[in-house]
Coordinates of C-alpha atoms in Angstrom, one line a residue:
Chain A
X1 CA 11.6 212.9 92.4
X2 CA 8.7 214.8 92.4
X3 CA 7.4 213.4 88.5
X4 CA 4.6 211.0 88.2
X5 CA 5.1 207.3 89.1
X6 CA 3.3 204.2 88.3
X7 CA 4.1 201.1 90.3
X8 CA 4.5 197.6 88.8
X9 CA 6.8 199.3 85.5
X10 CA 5.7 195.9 83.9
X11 CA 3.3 193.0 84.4
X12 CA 3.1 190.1 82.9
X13 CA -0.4 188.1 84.0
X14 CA -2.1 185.2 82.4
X15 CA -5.2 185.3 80.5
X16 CA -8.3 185.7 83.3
X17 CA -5.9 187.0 86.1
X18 CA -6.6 190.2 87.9
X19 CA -4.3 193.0 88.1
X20 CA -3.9 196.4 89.5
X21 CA -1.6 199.0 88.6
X22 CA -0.5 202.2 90.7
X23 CA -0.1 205.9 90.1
X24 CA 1.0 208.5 92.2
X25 CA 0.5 212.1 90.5
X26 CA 2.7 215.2 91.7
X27 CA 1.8 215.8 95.1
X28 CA 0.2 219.6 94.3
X29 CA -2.3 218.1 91.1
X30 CA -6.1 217.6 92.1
X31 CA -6.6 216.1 88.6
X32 CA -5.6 212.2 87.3
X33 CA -6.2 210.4 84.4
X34 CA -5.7 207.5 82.9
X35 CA -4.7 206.3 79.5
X36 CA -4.4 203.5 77.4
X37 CA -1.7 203.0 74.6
X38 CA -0.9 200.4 71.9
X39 CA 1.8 199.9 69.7
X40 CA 1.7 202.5 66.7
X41 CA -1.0 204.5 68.7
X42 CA -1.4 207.5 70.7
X43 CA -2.9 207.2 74.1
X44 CA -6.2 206.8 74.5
X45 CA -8.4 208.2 77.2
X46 CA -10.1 205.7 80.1
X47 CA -10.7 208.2 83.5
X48 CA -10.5 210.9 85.2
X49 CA -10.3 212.0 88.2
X50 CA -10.7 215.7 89.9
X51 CA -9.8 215.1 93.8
X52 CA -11.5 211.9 95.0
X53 CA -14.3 212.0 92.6
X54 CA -14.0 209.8 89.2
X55 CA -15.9 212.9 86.9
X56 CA -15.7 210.8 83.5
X57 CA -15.0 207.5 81.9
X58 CA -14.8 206.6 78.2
X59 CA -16.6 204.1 76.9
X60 CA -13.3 201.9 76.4
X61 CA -13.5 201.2 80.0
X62 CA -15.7 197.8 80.8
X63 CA -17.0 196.9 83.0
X64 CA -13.8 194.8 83.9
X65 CA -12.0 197.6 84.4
X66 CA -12.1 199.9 87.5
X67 CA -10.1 203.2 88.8
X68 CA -10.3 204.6 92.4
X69 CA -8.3 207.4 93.8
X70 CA -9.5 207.0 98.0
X71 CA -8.1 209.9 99.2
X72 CA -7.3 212.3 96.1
X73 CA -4.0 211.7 95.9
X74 CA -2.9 208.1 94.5
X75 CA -5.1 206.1 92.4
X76 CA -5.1 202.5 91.2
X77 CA -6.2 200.8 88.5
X78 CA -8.0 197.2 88.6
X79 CA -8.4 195.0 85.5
X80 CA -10.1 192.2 86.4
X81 CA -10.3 188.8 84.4
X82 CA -7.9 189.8 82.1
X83 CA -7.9 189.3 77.9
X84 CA -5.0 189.1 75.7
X85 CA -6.3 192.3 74.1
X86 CA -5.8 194.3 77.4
X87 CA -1.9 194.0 76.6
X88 CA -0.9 197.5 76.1
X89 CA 1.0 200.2 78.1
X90 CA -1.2 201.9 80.9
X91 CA -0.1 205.7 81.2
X92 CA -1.4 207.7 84.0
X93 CA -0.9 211.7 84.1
X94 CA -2.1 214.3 86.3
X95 CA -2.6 218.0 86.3
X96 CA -3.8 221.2 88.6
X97 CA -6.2 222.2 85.5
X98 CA -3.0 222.9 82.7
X99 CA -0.6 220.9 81.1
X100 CA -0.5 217.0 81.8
X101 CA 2.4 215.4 82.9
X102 CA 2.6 211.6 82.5
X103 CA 4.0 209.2 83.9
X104 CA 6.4 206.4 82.9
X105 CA 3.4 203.8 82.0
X106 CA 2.7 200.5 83.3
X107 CA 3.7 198.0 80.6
X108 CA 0.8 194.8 80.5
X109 CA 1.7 191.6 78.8
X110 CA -1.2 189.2 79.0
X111 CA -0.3 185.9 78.0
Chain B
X1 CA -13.1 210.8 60.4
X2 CA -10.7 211.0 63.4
X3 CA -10.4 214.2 65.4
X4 CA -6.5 214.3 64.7
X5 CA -4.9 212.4 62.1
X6 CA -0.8 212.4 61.8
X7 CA 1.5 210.5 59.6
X8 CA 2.7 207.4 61.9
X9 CA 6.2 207.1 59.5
X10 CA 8.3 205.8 60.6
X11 CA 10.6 208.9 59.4
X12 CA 14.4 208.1 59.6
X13 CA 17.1 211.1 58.6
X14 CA 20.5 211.7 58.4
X15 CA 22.1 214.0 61.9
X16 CA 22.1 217.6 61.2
X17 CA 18.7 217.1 59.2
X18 CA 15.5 219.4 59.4
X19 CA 12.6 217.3 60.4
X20 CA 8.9 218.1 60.0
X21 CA 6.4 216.3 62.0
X22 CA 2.5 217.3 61.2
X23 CA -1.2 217.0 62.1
X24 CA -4.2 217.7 60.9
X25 CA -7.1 218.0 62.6
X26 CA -11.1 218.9 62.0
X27 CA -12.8 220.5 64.6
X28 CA -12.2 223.9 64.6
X29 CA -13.3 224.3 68.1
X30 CA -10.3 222.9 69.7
X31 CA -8.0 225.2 71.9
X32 CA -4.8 224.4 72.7
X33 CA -1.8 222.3 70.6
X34 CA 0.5 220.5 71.8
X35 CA 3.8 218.0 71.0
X36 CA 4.9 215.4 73.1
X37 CA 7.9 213.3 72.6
X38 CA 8.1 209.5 73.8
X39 CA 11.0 207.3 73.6
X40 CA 10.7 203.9 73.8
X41 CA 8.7 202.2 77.0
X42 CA 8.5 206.0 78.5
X43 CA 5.7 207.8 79.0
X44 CA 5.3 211.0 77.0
X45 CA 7.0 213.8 78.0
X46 CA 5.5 217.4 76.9
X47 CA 8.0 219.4 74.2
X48 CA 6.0 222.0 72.9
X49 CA 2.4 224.2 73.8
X50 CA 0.5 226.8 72.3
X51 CA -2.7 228.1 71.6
X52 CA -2.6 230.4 68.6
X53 CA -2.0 230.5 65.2
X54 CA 1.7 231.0 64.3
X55 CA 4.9 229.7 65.1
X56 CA 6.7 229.4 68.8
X57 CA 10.2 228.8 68.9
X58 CA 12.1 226.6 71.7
X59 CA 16.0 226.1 71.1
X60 CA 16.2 223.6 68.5
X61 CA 12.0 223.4 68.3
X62 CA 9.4 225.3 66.6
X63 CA 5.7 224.5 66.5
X64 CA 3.7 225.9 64.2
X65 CA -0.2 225.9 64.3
X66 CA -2.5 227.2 61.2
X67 CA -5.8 227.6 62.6
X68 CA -7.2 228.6 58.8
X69 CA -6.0 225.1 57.7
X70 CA -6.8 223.0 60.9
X71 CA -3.0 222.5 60.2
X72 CA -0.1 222.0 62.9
X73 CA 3.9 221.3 62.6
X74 CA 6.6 220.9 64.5
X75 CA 9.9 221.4 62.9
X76 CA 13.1 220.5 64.5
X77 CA 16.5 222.1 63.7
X78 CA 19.8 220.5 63.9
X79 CA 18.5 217.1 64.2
X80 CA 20.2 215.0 67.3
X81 CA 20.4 210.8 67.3
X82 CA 19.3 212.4 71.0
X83 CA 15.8 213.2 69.2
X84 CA 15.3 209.4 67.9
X85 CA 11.9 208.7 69.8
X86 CA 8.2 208.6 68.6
X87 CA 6.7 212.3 68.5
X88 CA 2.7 212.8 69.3
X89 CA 0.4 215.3 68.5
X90 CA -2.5 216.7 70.8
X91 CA -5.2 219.3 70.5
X92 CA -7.1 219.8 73.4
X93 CA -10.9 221.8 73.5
X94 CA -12.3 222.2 77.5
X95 CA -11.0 219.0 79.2
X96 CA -10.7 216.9 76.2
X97 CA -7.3 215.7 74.8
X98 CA -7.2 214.0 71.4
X99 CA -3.7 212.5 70.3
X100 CA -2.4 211.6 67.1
X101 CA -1.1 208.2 66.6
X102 CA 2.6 209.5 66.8
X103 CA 5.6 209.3 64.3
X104 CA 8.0 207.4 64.8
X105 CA 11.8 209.2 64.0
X106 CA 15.4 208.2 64.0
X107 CA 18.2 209.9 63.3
X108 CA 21.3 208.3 62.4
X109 CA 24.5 209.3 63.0

């Protein structure tokens, strides 16, 4: 398969747990990026990534949150302390500069 | 106002239907449109792309952009229970995506 994947599919965490969520972008991209979606919305932005180097981050992304991508290929994604309001679908996509492709989504249930 | 605003339906129509799914959006500066289709607990998968005004045809698909209006469509032909899922618009200017909230279509049998 050579798509995007995220690793867990779903989590379900209680309230104040950490998490972190994998993505592994198509082998050739340099670029990765995170998203956020809720129900009824389109996704909203969180990161980005060109290579190694985290270039932007919206100002939906707390200080809670945090992204790494090591060795500019996979990247994870870290939510620590966890609210109910964090439940939502992660998406991560990547790109060489062009069209996004996404992955499948990491779906968060915070109880 | 939002950079992109789209109808979030939900839209339901009989098979063999022509759908129209639309966006507006208010910065003139943006680029590049784009359609994505996303069924349920996927991620979005990319249908449709183009960056002028006009219409751009693909199969069953056609996307329309009117850059005068800040005005986009997708229309879709033949309409498939296969093409029950939640459709999303996105304009893009530089690095910058902007998506609309999706709408949500079924097409029954």
């Amino acid at each position: 398969d050579t798509g995007v994947s995220q690793d867990p599919r779903h989590k379900i965490t209680k309230r104040g747990q950490n998490v972190t969520f994998r993505c592994d972008p198509i082998s050739e991209h340099n670029r990765l990026y995170w998203y956020r979606q809720t129900l009824g919305q389109g996704p909203e932005f969180l990161t980005y990534f060109q290579n190694e180097a985290q270039l932007e981050k919206s100002r939906l992304l707390s200080d809670r949150f945090s992204a790494e991508r090591p060795k500019g290929s996979f990247s994870t994604l870290e939510i620590q302390r966890t609210e109910q309001g964090d439940s939502a679908m992660y998406l991560c996509a990547s790109s060489s500069g062009g069209q996004r492709v996404f992955g499948p989504g990491t779906r968060l249930t915070v109880t | 106002q939002k950079e992109v605003e789209q109808d979030p339906g939900p839209l339901s129509v009989p098979e063999g239907a022509i759908v129209s799914l639309n966006c507006t959006y208010s910065n003139s500066a943006f680029q590049y449109f784009m359609w994505y289709r996303q069924y349920s607990r996927k991620g979005p998968e990319l249908l449709m792309y183009t960056y002028s005004s006009g219409n751009k045809e693909d199969g069953r698909f056609t996307a329309q952009v009117d850059k005068s209006s800040k005005y986009i469509s997708l229309f879709i032909r033949d309409s498939q229970p296969s093409d029950s899922a939640t459709y999303l618009c996105a304009i893009v200017t530089g690095n910058q995506f902007y998506f609309g909230t999706g709408t949500s279509l079924t097409v029954i049998p």
